[in-house]
Amino acid sequence: MTDPRPMRVFSGVQPTANAHLGNYLGAIRRFVPLQDEGECIFCVVDLHAVTVPQDPKMLAAQTREIAAVYMAAGIDPARSIIFVQSSVSAHAELAWLLNCVARMGWLERMTQFKEKSGENAERSSVGLFAYPVLMAADILAYRATHVPVGEDQKQHLELARDIAARFNKEFKAEDHFPLPAPLIGATAARVMNLQDGTKKMSKSDPAELSRINLADSDDVIVRKMKKARTDAEPLPLDVAGLAGRPEVDNLVGIYAALSDLSKQAVLDEFAGAGFGVFKPRLADLAVSVLAPVREAMQVYLADPAQLDALLRDGSLKADVIARPILQQTREAMGFWS
Ligand code: TYM
């Protein structure tokens, strides 16, 4: 059945250091064509970033950096809303209301909390535990219908749907919140660590060689691709031959995503070739895609006043949508107003 509602897209990226190839291929790049399909709202989620310690001297700069990445990737602030989460108070307010709808047991099942808190869950911030509820608030504050994300956010999206459904039922407000649909890419939904193909490429990995940052120079991209871990076998004939070779599978997946091909199409070209052939081609391809993004990013970052003006404009537009939805949510819950 087709959805009768107009499509409204919402997504967010945290302003932590080191936005990387995984963020770009798994999420940001995929935001761009959605601008032709529906109303798009893209957020720099600074309230999420502070669930783990951030350097207060760096946070604003990192926030501008993600806004610059959005625009450098092709998000047009004249067609889409780009804004900073903490500048629209509806996010934090709705998160509190939804904290009282979500259940402890639901959050305890979140694998990302377990991964991020590690052995030290007791010492984690309460914010880190409640993080997925804030994410649900981000989405539901706009009644967004579609949420493009990497695969690691799938469980959080399911939680957002559970929270929306429970709110609608508990407050007898059928359809108050639409259940948001995740949009997860067919390739590069989970880009892996270049040194260990069993781990996700991540901003927080201390090993620089584990990821390609969007700010990396051409030389650094080439060096990191050259040093990416592989094995001694040549590239296989087909996708089945990638089984049990996580690093090789990852590099083929990156090549496929960067060139908009399927993994099989990549193997059709490189089957039987060694990494001495494949890696330089992959490095060239990565440079050809990432250099223009990096250069455009630098242009936006060179004019922070202009960037701030765009973000303030985005906040106003976001607030116009979120404020009445928050008000209707308060009314459904019976708050005095
Ligand atoms: P964040 O900042 O960790 O990541 C931003 C986006 O990048 C995707 N991603 C990846 N995709 C493929 N391979 C990887 N190795 C990889 N690493 C990250 C993430 O899935 C994400 O789409 N909780 C979110 C931010 C958020 C949000 C939201 C997203 C807050 N509120 C509302 C959507 C809707 C996060 O931590 O993203």
Short mmCIF file of N, CA and C in Angstrom, two decimals, residues 198-322:
data_model
loop_
_atom_site.label_atom_id
_atom_site.label_comp_id
_atom_site.label_asym_id
_atom_site.label_seq_id
_atom_site.Cartn_x
_atom_site.Cartn_y
_atom_site.Cartn_z
N THR A 198 36.08 -6.94 10.94
CA THR A 198 34.97 -7.41 11.78
C THR A 198 34.42 -6.27 12.63
N LYS A 199 35.09 -5.10 12.59
CA LYS A 199 34.63 -3.96 13.40
C LYS A 199 34.15 -2.84 12.49
N LYS A 200 33.17 -2.08 12.96
CA LYS A 200 32.62 -0.97 12.18
C LYS A 200 33.63 0.17 12.10
N MET A 201 33.69 0.85 10.96
CA MET A 201 34.50 2.08 10.89
C MET A 201 33.86 3.09 11.83
N SER A 202 34.68 3.68 12.72
CA SER A 202 34.08 4.51 13.77
C SER A 202 34.92 5.75 14.04
N LYS A 203 34.22 6.81 14.44
CA LYS A 203 34.90 8.08 14.73
C LYS A 203 35.82 7.96 15.93
N SER A 204 35.49 7.04 16.82
CA SER A 204 36.20 7.01 18.10
C SER A 204 37.38 6.05 18.11
N ASP A 205 37.60 5.31 17.03
CA ASP A 205 38.74 4.38 17.06
C ASP A 205 40.04 5.17 17.12
N PRO A 206 40.91 4.83 18.09
CA PRO A 206 42.16 5.60 18.20
C PRO A 206 43.08 5.41 16.99
N ALA A 207 42.92 4.32 16.24
CA ALA A 207 43.82 4.05 15.10
C ALA A 207 43.37 4.85 13.89
N GLU A 208 44.19 5.82 13.51
CA GLU A 208 43.86 6.65 12.34
C GLU A 208 43.76 5.82 11.06
N LEU A 209 44.56 4.76 10.98
CA LEU A 209 44.55 3.93 9.76
C LEU A 209 43.26 3.11 9.63
N SER A 210 42.45 3.15 10.67
CA SER A 210 41.21 2.34 10.64
C SER A 210 40.12 2.99 9.80
N ARG A 211 40.27 4.30 9.54
CA ARG A 211 39.18 4.98 8.80
C ARG A 211 39.75 6.05 7.87
N ILE A 212 38.92 6.44 6.90
CA ILE A 212 39.24 7.59 6.05
C ILE A 212 38.35 8.72 6.51
N ASN A 213 38.96 9.79 6.98
CA ASN A 213 38.18 10.96 7.42
C ASN A 213 37.84 11.82 6.21
N LEU A 214 36.72 12.50 6.30
CA LEU A 214 36.33 13.37 5.17
C LEU A 214 37.29 14.54 5.03
N ALA A 215 38.03 14.85 6.10
CA ALA A 215 39.00 15.95 6.01
C ALA A 215 40.38 15.48 5.51
N ASP A 216 40.57 14.18 5.30
CA ASP A 216 41.89 13.67 4.89
C ASP A 216 42.30 14.21 3.51
N SER A 217 43.60 14.51 3.38
CA SER A 217 44.13 14.96 2.09
C SER A 217 44.19 13.77 1.13
N ASP A 218 44.40 14.06 -0.15
CA ASP A 218 44.50 12.99 -1.15
C ASP A 218 45.61 12.00 -0.77
N ASP A 219 46.76 12.54 -0.34
CA ASP A 219 47.89 11.66 0.00
C ASP A 219 47.54 10.73 1.14
N VAL A 220 46.83 11.28 2.12
CA VAL A 220 46.47 10.45 3.28
C VAL A 220 45.47 9.37 2.86
N ILE A 221 44.52 9.73 1.99
CA ILE A 221 43.54 8.73 1.52
C ILE A 221 44.30 7.58 0.82
N VAL A 222 45.23 7.95 -0.05
CA VAL A 222 45.98 6.93 -0.80
C VAL A 222 46.78 6.04 0.16
N ARG A 223 47.41 6.68 1.14
CA ARG A 223 48.23 5.90 2.09
C ARG A 223 47.36 4.94 2.91
N LYS A 224 46.20 5.44 3.36
CA LYS A 224 45.34 4.57 4.18
C LYS A 224 44.78 3.40 3.37
N MET A 225 44.45 3.66 2.11
CA MET A 225 43.96 2.57 1.26
C MET A 225 45.08 1.55 1.03
N LYS A 226 46.29 2.05 0.82
CA LYS A 226 47.43 1.16 0.58
C LYS A 226 47.69 0.27 1.80
N LYS A 227 47.50 0.87 2.97
CA LYS A 227 47.79 0.11 4.21
C LYS A 227 46.59 -0.68 4.71
N ALA A 228 45.46 -0.58 4.01
CA ALA A 228 44.28 -1.34 4.46
C ALA A 228 44.63 -2.82 4.49
N ARG A 229 44.14 -3.49 5.53
CA ARG A 229 44.46 -4.91 5.67
C ARG A 229 43.75 -5.74 4.58
N THR A 230 44.45 -6.70 4.03
CA THR A 230 43.83 -7.63 3.06
C THR A 230 44.40 -9.01 3.35
N ASP A 231 44.28 -9.92 2.40
CA ASP A 231 44.92 -11.22 2.57
C ASP A 231 45.71 -11.55 1.30
N ALA A 232 46.27 -12.74 1.24
CA ALA A 232 47.20 -13.04 0.14
C ALA A 232 46.51 -13.53 -1.14
N GLU A 233 45.21 -13.82 -1.03
CA GLU A 233 44.49 -14.37 -2.19
C GLU A 233 44.08 -13.26 -3.15
N PRO A 234 43.92 -13.59 -4.45
CA PRO A 234 43.39 -12.57 -5.37
C PRO A 234 41.90 -12.35 -5.13
N LEU A 235 41.33 -11.36 -5.81
CA LEU A 235 39.90 -11.11 -5.67
C LEU A 235 39.10 -12.26 -6.26
N PRO A 236 38.01 -12.65 -5.61
CA PRO A 236 37.25 -13.82 -6.07
C PRO A 236 36.40 -13.51 -7.30
N LEU A 237 35.82 -14.57 -7.84
CA LEU A 237 34.97 -14.42 -9.04
C LEU A 237 33.61 -13.82 -8.72
N ASP A 238 33.12 -14.21 -7.55
CA ASP A 238 31.75 -13.76 -7.24
C ASP A 238 31.61 -13.43 -5.76
N VAL A 239 30.42 -12.89 -5.42
CA VAL A 239 30.18 -12.41 -4.07
C VAL A 239 30.30 -13.53 -3.05
N ALA A 240 29.93 -14.75 -3.45
CA ALA A 240 30.03 -15.89 -2.52
C ALA A 240 31.48 -16.07 -2.07
N GLY A 241 32.42 -15.74 -2.95
CA GLY A 241 33.84 -15.90 -2.64
C GLY A 241 34.37 -14.87 -1.65
N LEU A 242 33.53 -13.91 -1.26
CA LEU A 242 33.95 -12.92 -0.26
C LEU A 242 33.69 -13.42 1.16
N ALA A 243 32.94 -14.52 1.27
CA ALA A 243 32.60 -15.05 2.60
C ALA A 243 33.89 -15.41 3.34
N GLY A 244 33.95 -15.04 4.60
CA GLY A 244 35.13 -15.36 5.41
C GLY A 244 36.31 -14.45 5.12
N ARG A 245 36.13 -13.43 4.27
CA ARG A 245 37.22 -12.48 3.98
C ARG A 245 36.69 -11.06 4.26
N PRO A 246 36.48 -10.74 5.54
CA PRO A 246 35.77 -9.49 5.86
C PRO A 246 36.45 -8.23 5.34
N GLU A 247 37.79 -8.20 5.37
CA GLU A 247 38.48 -6.98 4.91
C GLU A 247 38.31 -6.80 3.41
N VAL A 248 38.39 -7.93 2.68
CA VAL A 248 38.26 -7.86 1.23
C VAL A 248 36.82 -7.48 0.87
N ASP A 249 35.89 -8.11 1.55
CA ASP A 249 34.47 -7.80 1.34
C ASP A 249 34.23 -6.30 1.55
N ASN A 250 34.85 -5.75 2.59
CA ASN A 250 34.66 -4.33 2.89
C ASN A 250 35.21 -3.45 1.77
N LEU A 251 36.42 -3.76 1.29
CA LEU A 251 37.01 -2.92 0.23
C LEU A 251 36.20 -3.01 -1.06
N VAL A 252 35.71 -4.20 -1.36
CA VAL A 252 34.87 -4.35 -2.57
C VAL A 252 33.57 -3.55 -2.37
N GLY A 253 33.03 -3.61 -1.17
CA GLY A 253 31.80 -2.85 -0.87
C GLY A 253 32.02 -1.35 -0.98
N ILE A 254 33.18 -0.88 -0.52
CA ILE A 254 33.49 0.55 -0.62
C ILE A 254 33.62 0.95 -2.09
N TYR A 255 34.31 0.11 -2.85
CA TYR A 255 34.47 0.41 -4.28
C TYR A 255 33.09 0.48 -4.94
N ALA A 256 32.24 -0.51 -4.60
CA ALA A 256 30.90 -0.57 -5.19
C ALA A 256 30.11 0.70 -4.85
N ALA A 257 30.15 1.10 -3.59
CA ALA A 257 29.37 2.28 -3.19
C ALA A 257 29.92 3.55 -3.84
N LEU A 258 31.25 3.66 -3.90
CA LEU A 258 31.84 4.87 -4.49
C LEU A 258 31.54 4.99 -5.97
N SER A 259 31.35 3.84 -6.63
CA SER A 259 31.15 3.89 -8.08
C SER A 259 29.70 3.58 -8.48
N ASP A 260 28.81 3.45 -7.46
CA ASP A 260 27.40 3.14 -7.73
C ASP A 260 27.23 1.86 -8.52
N LEU A 261 28.03 0.87 -8.19
CA LEU A 261 27.92 -0.45 -8.83
C LEU A 261 27.54 -1.47 -7.77
N SER A 262 27.15 -2.66 -8.21
CA SER A 262 26.95 -3.74 -7.23
C SER A 262 28.33 -4.36 -6.96
N LYS A 263 28.43 -5.09 -5.84
CA LYS A 263 29.70 -5.77 -5.56
C LYS A 263 30.04 -6.74 -6.69
N GLN A 264 29.02 -7.42 -7.23
CA GLN A 264 29.28 -8.38 -8.31
C GLN A 264 29.87 -7.67 -9.53
N ALA A 265 29.35 -6.48 -9.84
CA ALA A 265 29.88 -5.74 -11.00
C ALA A 265 31.36 -5.39 -10.76
N VAL A 266 31.70 -5.08 -9.52
CA VAL A 266 33.11 -4.77 -9.20
C VAL A 266 33.96 -6.03 -9.40
N LEU A 267 33.43 -7.16 -8.92
CA LEU A 267 34.19 -8.41 -9.07
C LEU A 267 34.29 -8.82 -10.54
N ASP A 268 33.28 -8.52 -11.32
CA ASP A 268 33.36 -8.83 -12.75
C ASP A 268 34.57 -8.14 -13.37
N GLU A 269 34.88 -6.95 -12.84
CA GLU A 269 36.02 -6.21 -13.39
C GLU A 269 37.35 -6.70 -12.81
N PHE A 270 37.34 -7.08 -11.52
CA PHE A 270 38.63 -7.33 -10.86
C PHE A 270 38.89 -8.79 -10.49
N ALA A 271 37.98 -9.70 -10.82
CA ALA A 271 38.18 -11.11 -10.42
C ALA A 271 39.56 -11.59 -10.85
N GLY A 272 40.25 -12.22 -9.92
CA GLY A 272 41.58 -12.76 -10.24
C GLY A 272 42.71 -11.77 -10.07
N ALA A 273 42.37 -10.49 -9.95
CA ALA A 273 43.43 -9.48 -9.77
C ALA A 273 43.93 -9.50 -8.32
N GLY A 274 45.17 -9.09 -8.12
CA GLY A 274 45.72 -8.98 -6.77
C GLY A 274 45.47 -7.58 -6.22
N PHE A 275 45.83 -7.39 -4.96
CA PHE A 275 45.58 -6.07 -4.35
C PHE A 275 46.53 -5.00 -4.85
N GLY A 276 47.65 -5.44 -5.45
CA GLY A 276 48.57 -4.48 -6.08
C GLY A 276 47.88 -3.75 -7.22
N VAL A 277 46.89 -4.39 -7.82
CA VAL A 277 46.12 -3.77 -8.89
C VAL A 277 44.89 -3.06 -8.31
N PHE A 278 44.20 -3.75 -7.42
CA PHE A 278 42.90 -3.24 -6.94
C PHE A 278 43.05 -1.99 -6.05
N LYS A 279 44.01 -2.03 -5.13
CA LYS A 279 44.10 -0.93 -4.16
C LYS A 279 44.37 0.43 -4.80
N PRO A 280 45.32 0.52 -5.76
CA PRO A 280 45.53 1.85 -6.38
C PRO A 280 44.28 2.34 -7.10
N ARG A 281 43.54 1.42 -7.71
CA ARG A 281 42.30 1.83 -8.39
C ARG A 281 41.27 2.32 -7.37
N LEU A 282 41.18 1.62 -6.24
CA LEU A 282 40.25 2.01 -5.18
C LEU A 282 40.66 3.38 -4.61
N ALA A 283 41.97 3.55 -4.41
CA ALA A 283 42.44 4.83 -3.85
C ALA A 283 42.11 5.97 -4.82
N ASP A 284 42.34 5.76 -6.11
CA ASP A 284 42.04 6.82 -7.10
C ASP A 284 40.55 7.16 -7.08
N LEU A 285 39.74 6.12 -7.00
CA LEU A 285 38.30 6.32 -7.00
C LEU A 285 37.88 7.11 -5.74
N ALA A 286 38.44 6.72 -4.59
CA ALA A 286 38.09 7.40 -3.34
C ALA A 286 38.49 8.88 -3.42
N VAL A 287 39.68 9.13 -3.95
CA VAL A 287 40.14 10.52 -4.08
C VAL A 287 39.20 11.29 -5.01
N SER A 288 38.80 10.65 -6.11
CA SER A 288 37.98 11.40 -7.08
C SER A 288 36.61 11.75 -6.49
N VAL A 289 36.11 10.92 -5.57
CA VAL A 289 34.81 11.22 -4.95
C VAL A 289 34.98 12.17 -3.76
N LEU A 290 36.01 11.93 -2.95
CA LEU A 290 36.11 12.67 -1.69
C LEU A 290 36.78 14.04 -1.81
N ALA A 291 37.71 14.20 -2.77
CA ALA A 291 38.41 15.49 -2.86
C ALA A 291 37.44 16.65 -3.10
N PRO A 292 36.48 16.52 -4.02
CA PRO A 292 35.56 17.65 -4.22
C PRO A 292 34.72 17.95 -2.97
N VAL A 293 34.38 16.92 -2.21
CA VAL A 293 33.61 17.14 -0.97
C VAL A 293 34.48 17.91 0.03
N ARG A 294 35.72 17.47 0.18
CA ARG A 294 36.63 18.13 1.12
C ARG A 294 36.85 19.60 0.71
N GLU A 295 37.05 19.80 -0.58
CA GLU A 295 37.33 21.18 -1.04
C GLU A 295 36.10 22.08 -0.83
N ALA A 296 34.92 21.55 -1.11
CA ALA A 296 33.71 22.37 -0.90
C ALA A 296 33.52 22.65 0.59
N MET A 297 33.84 21.65 1.41
CA MET A 297 33.73 21.82 2.87
C MET A 297 34.61 22.98 3.33
N GLN A 298 35.84 23.01 2.77
CA GLN A 298 36.79 24.07 3.18
C GLN A 298 36.26 25.45 2.79
N VAL A 299 35.58 25.53 1.65
CA VAL A 299 35.02 26.82 1.22
C VAL A 299 33.95 27.27 2.22
N TYR A 300 33.06 26.34 2.62
CA TYR A 300 32.02 26.72 3.60
C TYR A 300 32.64 27.11 4.94
N LEU A 301 33.66 26.35 5.35
CA LEU A 301 34.26 26.61 6.67
C LEU A 301 35.05 27.91 6.70
N ALA A 302 35.45 28.37 5.52
CA ALA A 302 36.23 29.62 5.46
C ALA A 302 35.34 30.83 5.78
N ASP A 303 34.03 30.65 5.77
CA ASP A 303 33.14 31.77 6.04
C ASP A 303 32.14 31.40 7.14
N PRO A 304 32.64 31.33 8.40
CA PRO A 304 31.78 30.86 9.48
C PRO A 304 30.57 31.76 9.72
N ALA A 305 30.68 33.06 9.41
CA ALA A 305 29.55 33.95 9.64
C ALA A 305 28.38 33.58 8.72
N GLN A 306 28.74 33.27 7.48
CA GLN A 306 27.72 32.86 6.51
C GLN A 306 27.10 31.51 6.90
N LEU A 307 27.96 30.62 7.37
CA LEU A 307 27.50 29.29 7.81
C LEU A 307 26.54 29.44 9.00
N ASP A 308 26.92 30.29 9.94
CA ASP A 308 26.06 30.51 11.12
C ASP A 308 24.72 31.12 10.71
N ALA A 309 24.75 32.00 9.73
CA ALA A 309 23.49 32.63 9.28
C ALA A 309 22.58 31.56 8.66
N LEU A 310 23.17 30.65 7.88
CA LEU A 310 22.37 29.57 7.29
C LEU A 310 21.78 28.67 8.38
N LEU A 311 22.60 28.40 9.39
CA LEU A 311 22.12 27.52 10.47
C LEU A 311 21.02 28.19 11.29
N ARG A 312 21.15 29.50 11.50
CA ARG A 312 20.10 30.21 12.26
C ARG A 312 18.79 30.20 11.47
N ASP A 313 18.90 30.39 10.18
CA ASP A 313 17.72 30.35 9.32
C ASP A 313 17.08 28.94 9.39
N GLY A 314 17.94 27.92 9.38
CA GLY A 314 17.45 26.54 9.48
C GLY A 314 16.72 26.30 10.80
N SER A 315 17.27 26.86 11.89
CA SER A 315 16.63 26.68 13.21
C SER A 315 15.23 27.27 13.22
N LEU A 316 15.10 28.46 12.62
CA LEU A 316 13.78 29.11 12.60
C LEU A 316 12.78 28.24 11.85
N LYS A 317 13.22 27.72 10.71
CA LYS A 317 12.31 26.89 9.90
C LYS A 317 11.96 25.59 10.64
N ALA A 318 12.94 25.01 11.30
CA ALA A 318 12.69 23.76 12.03
C ALA A 318 11.71 24.03 13.18
N ASP A 319 11.94 25.14 13.87
CA ASP A 319 11.09 25.48 15.02
C ASP A 319 9.63 25.65 14.60
N VAL A 320 9.42 26.23 13.43
CA VAL A 320 8.05 26.46 12.94
C VAL A 320 7.32 25.12 12.78
N ILE A 321 8.04 24.08 12.41
CA ILE A 321 7.39 22.77 12.26
C ILE A 321 7.24 22.08 13.62
N ALA A 322 8.30 22.11 14.41
CA ALA A 322 8.31 21.29 15.63
C ALA A 322 7.43 21.86 16.75
#
